[in-house]
PDB file of C-alpha atoms in Angstrom:
ATOM      1  CA  MET A   1     -54.626 -61.188  30.868  1.00 49.00           C
ATOM      2  CA  THR A   2     -54.529 -64.486  28.998  1.00 51.00           C
ATOM      3  CA  ALA A   3     -54.346 -64.941  25.238  1.00 41.00           C
ATOM      4  CA  ALA A   4     -58.054 -65.847  25.290  1.00 51.00           C
ATOM      5  CA  GLN A   5     -58.763 -62.429  26.844  1.00 59.00           C
ATOM      6  CA  ALA A   6     -56.406 -60.409  24.614  1.00 65.00           C
ATOM      7  CA  ASP A   7     -59.168 -59.368  22.215  1.00 83.00           C
ATOM      8  CA  LEU A   8     -61.249 -57.966  25.084  1.00 92.00           C
ATOM      9  CA  GLN A   9     -61.130 -54.559  26.749  1.00 95.00           C
ATOM     10  CA  ILE A  10     -62.099 -54.003  30.389  1.00 96.00           C
ATOM     11  CA  ASP A  11     -63.317 -50.571  31.398  1.00 95.00           C
ATOM     12  CA  ARG A  12     -66.127 -48.707  33.163  1.00 97.00           C
ATOM     13  CA  PRO A  13     -69.704 -49.250  32.062  1.00 98.00           C
ATOM     14  CA  ARG A  14     -71.637 -46.481  30.301  1.00 98.00           C
ATOM     15  CA  VAL A  15     -75.377 -45.852  30.493  1.00 98.00           C
ATOM     16  CA  ALA A  16     -75.716 -47.233  26.961  1.00 98.00           C
ATOM     17  CA  ASP A  17     -74.401 -50.576  28.307  1.00 98.00           C
ATOM     18  CA  GLY A  18     -77.321 -51.009  30.726  1.00 98.00           C
ATOM     19  CA  ALA A  19     -79.507 -53.016  28.345  1.00 98.00           C
ATOM     20  CA  ALA A  20     -76.657 -55.403  27.479  1.00 98.00           C
ATOM     21  CA  LEU A  21     -75.843 -55.931  31.169  1.00 98.00           C
ATOM     22  CA  TRP A  22     -79.512 -56.708  31.827  1.00 98.00           C
ATOM     23  CA  ARG A  23     -79.511 -59.275  28.971  1.00 98.00           C
ATOM     24  CA  ILE A  24     -76.288 -60.915  30.189  1.00 98.00           C
ATOM     25  CA  ALA A  25     -77.708 -61.169  33.723  1.00 97.00           C
ATOM     26  CA  ARG A  26     -81.010 -62.555  32.413  1.00 97.00           C
ATOM     27  CA  ASP A  27     -79.307 -65.106  30.202  1.00 96.00           C
ATOM     28  CA  SER A  28     -77.062 -66.295  33.052  1.00 93.00           C
ATOM     29  CA  LYS A  29     -80.108 -68.042  34.565  1.00 88.00           C
ATOM     30  CA  VAL A  30     -78.261 -67.893  37.897  1.00 86.00           C
ATOM     31  CA  LEU A  31     -78.401 -64.266  39.004  1.00 88.00           C
ATOM     32  CA  ASP A  32     -81.386 -62.609  40.598  1.00 87.00           C
ATOM     33  CA  LEU A  33     -82.523 -60.438  37.702  1.00 92.00           C
ATOM     34  CA  ASN A  34     -83.115 -56.781  38.510  1.00 94.00           C
ATOM     35  CA  SER A  35     -85.257 -54.479  36.388  1.00 96.00           C
ATOM     36  CA  SER A  36     -83.714 -53.129  33.191  1.00 97.00           C
ATOM     37  CA  TYR A  37     -84.084 -49.673  34.734  1.00 97.00           C
ATOM     38  CA  SER A  38     -81.813 -50.661  37.631  1.00 97.00           C
ATOM     39  CA  TYR A  39     -79.016 -51.684  35.235  1.00 97.00           C
ATOM     40  CA  LEU A  40     -79.271 -48.302  33.504  1.00 98.00           C
ATOM     41  CA  LEU A  41     -79.028 -46.546  36.868  1.00 97.00           C
ATOM     42  CA  TRP A  42     -76.165 -48.801  37.919  1.00 96.00           C
ATOM     43  CA  CYS A  43     -74.193 -47.860  34.808  1.00 98.00           C
ATOM     44  CA  ARG A  44     -74.802 -44.186  35.525  1.00 98.00           C
ATOM     45  CA  ASP A  45     -74.409 -44.012  39.307  1.00 98.00           C
ATOM     46  CA  PHE A  46     -71.942 -46.803  40.074  1.00 97.00           C
ATOM     47  CA  ALA A  47     -69.704 -46.885  36.996  1.00 98.00           C
ATOM     48  CA  ALA A  48     -66.669 -46.004  39.121  1.00 96.00           C
ATOM     49  CA  THR A  49     -67.138 -49.188  41.164  1.00 97.00           C
ATOM     50  CA  SER A  50     -68.166 -51.491  38.311  1.00 98.00           C
ATOM     51  CA  ALA A  51     -66.455 -52.976  35.262  1.00 98.00           C
ATOM     52  CA  VAL A  52     -67.465 -54.214  31.835  1.00 98.00           C
ATOM     53  CA  ALA A  53     -65.601 -56.418  29.360  1.00 98.00           C
ATOM     54  CA  ARG A  54     -66.031 -55.456  25.702  1.00 97.00           C
ATOM     55  CA  ASP A  55     -65.450 -57.528  22.587  1.00 96.00           C
ATOM     56  CA  GLU A  56     -63.634 -56.255  19.483  1.00 95.00           C
ATOM     57  CA  ARG A  57     -66.818 -54.377  18.431  1.00 95.00           C
ATOM     58  CA  GLY A  58     -67.057 -52.652  21.815  1.00 96.00           C
ATOM     59  CA  GLU A  59     -70.106 -54.686  22.871  1.00 97.00           C
ATOM     60  CA  PRO A  60     -70.360 -55.773  26.542  1.00 98.00           C
ATOM     61  CA  VAL A  61     -69.707 -59.491  27.038  1.00 98.00           C
ATOM     62  CA  GLY A  62     -69.297 -59.535  30.817  1.00 98.00           C
ATOM     63  CA  PHE A  63     -69.588 -57.304  33.837  1.00 98.00           C
ATOM     64  CA  VAL A  64     -69.045 -56.840  37.556  1.00 98.00           C
ATOM     65  CA  THR A  65     -71.235 -54.393  39.440  1.00 98.00           C
ATOM     66  CA  GLY A  66     -70.323 -53.067  42.854  1.00 97.00           C
ATOM     67  CA  TYR A  67     -70.510 -50.148  45.230  1.00 97.00           C
ATOM     68  CA  VAL A  68     -68.629 -48.729  48.202  1.00 96.00           C
ATOM     69  CA  ARG A  69     -70.530 -49.502  51.393  1.00 96.00           C
ATOM     70  CA  PRO A  70     -71.728 -46.230  52.972  1.00 96.00           C
ATOM     71  CA  ASP A  71     -71.014 -47.433  56.512  1.00 96.00           C
ATOM     72  CA  ARG A  72     -67.655 -48.962  55.513  1.00 97.00           C
ATOM     73  CA  PRO A  73     -65.983 -46.620  53.006  1.00 95.00           C
ATOM     74  CA  ASP A  74     -62.970 -48.956  52.760  1.00 96.00           C
ATOM     75  CA  THR A  75     -65.143 -51.824  51.456  1.00 97.00           C
ATOM     76  CA  LEU A  76     -66.279 -52.642  47.927  1.00 98.00           C
ATOM     77  CA  LEU A  77     -69.435 -54.759  47.849  1.00 98.00           C
ATOM     78  CA  VAL A  78     -69.588 -56.766  44.603  1.00 98.00           C
ATOM     79  CA  TRP A  79     -73.246 -57.038  43.629  1.00 96.00           C
ATOM     80  CA  GLN A  80     -73.241 -59.157  40.469  1.00 97.00           C
ATOM     81  CA  VAL A  81     -70.747 -60.900  38.186  1.00 97.00           C
ATOM     82  CA  ALA A  82     -71.837 -62.299  34.824  1.00 97.00           C
ATOM     83  CA  VAL A  83     -70.222 -63.346  31.557  1.00 97.00           C
ATOM     84  CA  ASP A  84     -71.984 -63.961  28.249  1.00 97.00           C
ATOM     85  CA  GLU A  85     -72.198 -67.685  27.540  1.00 95.00           C
ATOM     86  CA  ALA A  86     -70.061 -67.385  24.389  1.00 95.00           C
ATOM     87  CA  TYR A  87     -67.179 -65.959  26.462  1.00 96.00           C
ATOM     88  CA  ARG A  88     -67.227 -68.345  29.429  1.00 93.00           C
ATOM     89  CA  GLY A  89     -64.238 -70.544  30.157  1.00 92.00           C
ATOM     90  CA  ARG A  90     -61.703 -67.760  29.457  1.00 93.00           C
ATOM     91  CA  ARG A  91     -61.267 -66.702  33.101  1.00 95.00           C
ATOM     92  CA  LEU A  92     -62.972 -63.443  32.140  1.00 97.00           C
ATOM     93  CA  ALA A  93     -64.867 -63.168  35.441  1.00 97.00           C
ATOM     94  CA  ALA A  94     -61.538 -63.405  37.306  1.00 97.00           C
ATOM     95  CA  ALA A  95     -59.963 -60.778  35.041  1.00 96.00           C
ATOM     96  CA  LEU A  96     -62.934 -58.453  35.560  1.00 97.00           C
ATOM     97  CA  LEU A  97     -62.790 -58.915  39.329  1.00 97.00           C
ATOM     98  CA  ASP A  98     -59.010 -58.412  39.483  1.00 96.00           C
ATOM     99  CA  GLY A  99     -59.221 -55.303  37.299  1.00 95.00           C
ATOM    100  CA  LEU A 100     -62.070 -53.784  39.283  1.00 96.00           C
ATOM    101  CA  ALA A 101     -60.335 -54.482  42.593  1.00 96.00           C
ATOM    102  CA  ALA A 102     -57.073 -52.935  41.403  1.00 94.00           C
ATOM    103  CA  ARG A 103     -58.843 -49.848  40.064  1.00 94.00           C
ATOM    104  CA  THR A 104     -61.081 -49.230  43.079  1.00 93.00           C
ATOM    105  CA  VAL A 105     -58.324 -49.885  45.595  1.00 92.00           C
ATOM    106  CA  ALA A 106     -56.076 -47.381  43.786  1.00 91.00           C
ATOM    107  CA  GLU A 107     -58.770 -44.748  43.268  1.00 92.00           C
ATOM    108  CA  CYS A 108     -60.809 -45.153  46.469  1.00 90.00           C
ATOM    109  CA  GLY A 109     -58.287 -46.553  48.959  1.00 92.00           C
ATOM    110  CA  LEU A 110     -60.315 -49.706  49.529  1.00 95.00           C
ATOM    111  CA  THR A 111     -58.885 -52.500  51.663  1.00 96.00           C
ATOM    112  CA  THR A 112     -61.716 -55.031  51.678  1.00 98.00           C
ATOM    113  CA  LEU A 113     -63.967 -56.726  49.131  1.00 98.00           C
ATOM    114  CA  GLU A 114     -67.310 -58.281  50.043  1.00 98.00           C
ATOM    115  CA  THR A 115     -69.954 -60.228  48.175  1.00 98.00           C
ATOM    116  CA  THR A 116     -72.795 -62.561  48.997  1.00 98.00           C
ATOM    117  CA  ILE A 117     -73.157 -66.019  47.484  1.00 97.00           C
ATOM    118  CA  SER A 118     -75.902 -68.611  47.855  1.00 94.00           C
ATOM    119  CA  PRO A 119     -74.743 -72.119  48.835  1.00 95.00           C
ATOM    120  CA  ASP A 120     -75.714 -73.591  45.441  1.00 92.00           C
ATOM    121  CA  ASN A 121     -73.580 -71.136  43.415  1.00 93.00           C
ATOM    122  CA  THR A 122     -70.342 -73.106  43.265  1.00 94.00           C
ATOM    123  CA  ALA A 123     -68.958 -71.072  40.353  1.00 93.00           C
ATOM    124  CA  SER A 124     -69.071 -67.857  42.418  1.00 95.00           C
ATOM    125  CA  GLN A 125     -67.671 -69.650  45.442  1.00 97.00           C
ATOM    126  CA  ARG A 126     -64.677 -70.751  43.342  1.00 97.00           C
ATOM    127  CA  LEU A 127     -64.292 -67.271  41.796  1.00 97.00           C
ATOM    128  CA  PHE A 128     -64.101 -65.427  45.101  1.00 98.00           C
ATOM    129  CA  THR A 129     -62.098 -68.105  46.913  1.00 98.00           C
ATOM    130  CA  SER A 130     -59.495 -68.053  44.139  1.00 98.00           C
ATOM    131  CA  PHE A 131     -59.522 -64.221  44.170  1.00 98.00           C
ATOM    132  CA  ALA A 132     -58.595 -64.284  47.876  1.00 98.00           C
ATOM    133  CA  GLU A 133     -55.879 -66.880  47.217  1.00 97.00           C
ATOM    134  CA  ARG A 134     -54.402 -64.909  44.275  1.00 95.00           C
ATOM    135  CA  HIS A 135     -54.182 -61.796  46.409  1.00 96.00           C
ATOM    136  CA  GLY A 136     -52.983 -63.526  49.587  1.00 95.00           C
ATOM    137  CA  ALA A 137     -55.954 -62.103  51.476  1.00 97.00           C
ATOM    138  CA  ARG A 138     -57.932 -63.626  54.308  1.00 98.00           C
ATOM    139  CA  LEU A 139     -61.414 -64.929  53.461  1.00 98.00           C
ATOM    140  CA  GLU A 140     -64.157 -64.957  56.093  1.00 98.00           C
ATOM    141  CA  ARG A 141     -67.656 -66.366  55.557  1.00 98.00           C
ATOM    142  CA  GLU A 142     -70.866 -65.914  57.527  1.00 98.00           C
ATOM    143  CA  VAL A 143     -74.570 -66.042  56.749  1.00 97.00           C
ATOM    144  CA  LEU A 144     -75.712 -62.491  56.087  1.00 97.00           C
ATOM    145  CA  PHE A 145     -79.343 -63.069  55.103  1.00 96.00           C
ATOM    146  CA  ASP A 146     -81.030 -66.247  56.264  1.00 95.00           C
ATOM    147  CA  THR A 147     -83.750 -67.951  54.215  1.00 94.00           C
ATOM    148  CA  GLY A 148     -86.580 -66.580  56.359  1.00 93.00           C
ATOM    149  CA  LEU A 149     -85.744 -62.959  55.512  1.00 95.00           C
ATOM    150  CA  PHE A 150     -86.728 -63.313  51.839  1.00 93.00           C
ATOM    151  CA  PRO A 151     -90.413 -62.444  51.311  1.00 94.00           C
ATOM    152  CA  ASP A 152     -90.717 -63.773  47.753  1.00 88.00           C
ATOM    153  CA  GLY A 153     -90.725 -67.506  48.295  1.00 80.00           C
ATOM    154  CA  PRO A 154     -88.018 -70.059  48.797  1.00 86.00           C
ATOM    155  CA  HIS A 155     -84.572 -68.527  48.629  1.00 88.00           C
ATOM    156  CA  GLU A 156     -81.315 -69.973  49.806  1.00 92.00           C
ATOM    157  CA  PRO A 157     -79.437 -68.001  52.441  1.00 95.00           C
ATOM    158  CA  GLU A 158     -76.928 -65.427  51.219  1.00 96.00           C
ATOM    159  CA  VAL A 159     -73.473 -66.041  52.666  1.00 98.00           C
ATOM    160  CA  LEU A 160     -71.237 -62.998  53.081  1.00 98.00           C
ATOM    161  CA  TYR A 161     -67.686 -63.446  51.793  1.00 98.00           C
ATOM    162  CA  ARG A 162     -65.347 -60.817  53.275  1.00 98.00           C
ATOM    163  CA  ILE A 163     -61.885 -60.689  51.656  1.00 98.00           C
ATOM    164  CA  GLY A 164     -59.083 -58.556  53.017  1.00 97.00           C
ATOM    165  CA  PRO A 165     -56.968 -56.821  53.684  1.00 96.00           C
ATOM    166  CA  LEU A 166     -56.137 -56.518  50.015  1.00 93.00           C
ATOM    167  CA  PRO A 167     -52.392 -56.397  49.405  1.00 79.00           C
ATOM    168  CA  ALA A 168     -50.509 -53.432  47.972  1.00 64.00           C
ATOM    169  CA  GLY A 169     -50.440 -55.173  44.567  1.00 57.00           C
ATOM    170  CA  ALA A 170     -54.224 -54.935  44.390  1.00 60.00           C
ATOM    171  CA  ARG A 171     -54.050 -51.448  45.852  1.00 45.00           C
TER     172      ARG A 171
END
C-alpha cells in the first residue's frame, strides 16, 4: 500500500454498500451499468469474491466485483473494477485487485484470474497486464464475445484476459 492509499481500508462489501457501488460504476462513464438491484445482490451474494475500498469515514470509494466460475472452481472472474474520480491516480484499482486476488487465492484455492476488456478500455488493459507482470503470471488473450453477440446495438468485442497460474505470494 502506498502513502496515498494509507488512509483507505480494503475489505468485503456489505449490502449497504450496493448503492455506492452503483453510483461509482455509473459515474465511471466507462463500465456497463447494471441495475442498482444487481449491485445490492452482488454485495450480498458475492462479497467473498469482491472488494471495496473505504475512505476514513467508511464510505466506499472503489470496488472490484468478481465470482468463482462454476465450471472452473479454481478461477476468479473479475466482473467490474471502478474507483471514484476523486481517488483516481493513487493506484487504488491495483491495490484492490492485488488484495482481492490474495484473499480469494488463500481462502478459495484459486490459481487463475480472468476478466473481459473491450479494445477501447486502455486503462483496464494496463491494470490487468501490470497485475500479471507483478505476479509473474502468464497472460493469455482471446476474443470471448464478438460484436455480433450483443443484441443491444453496437458493442465492441469483449476480450478474455486469463492470468495464471498465480504464484504462491498471491496464494
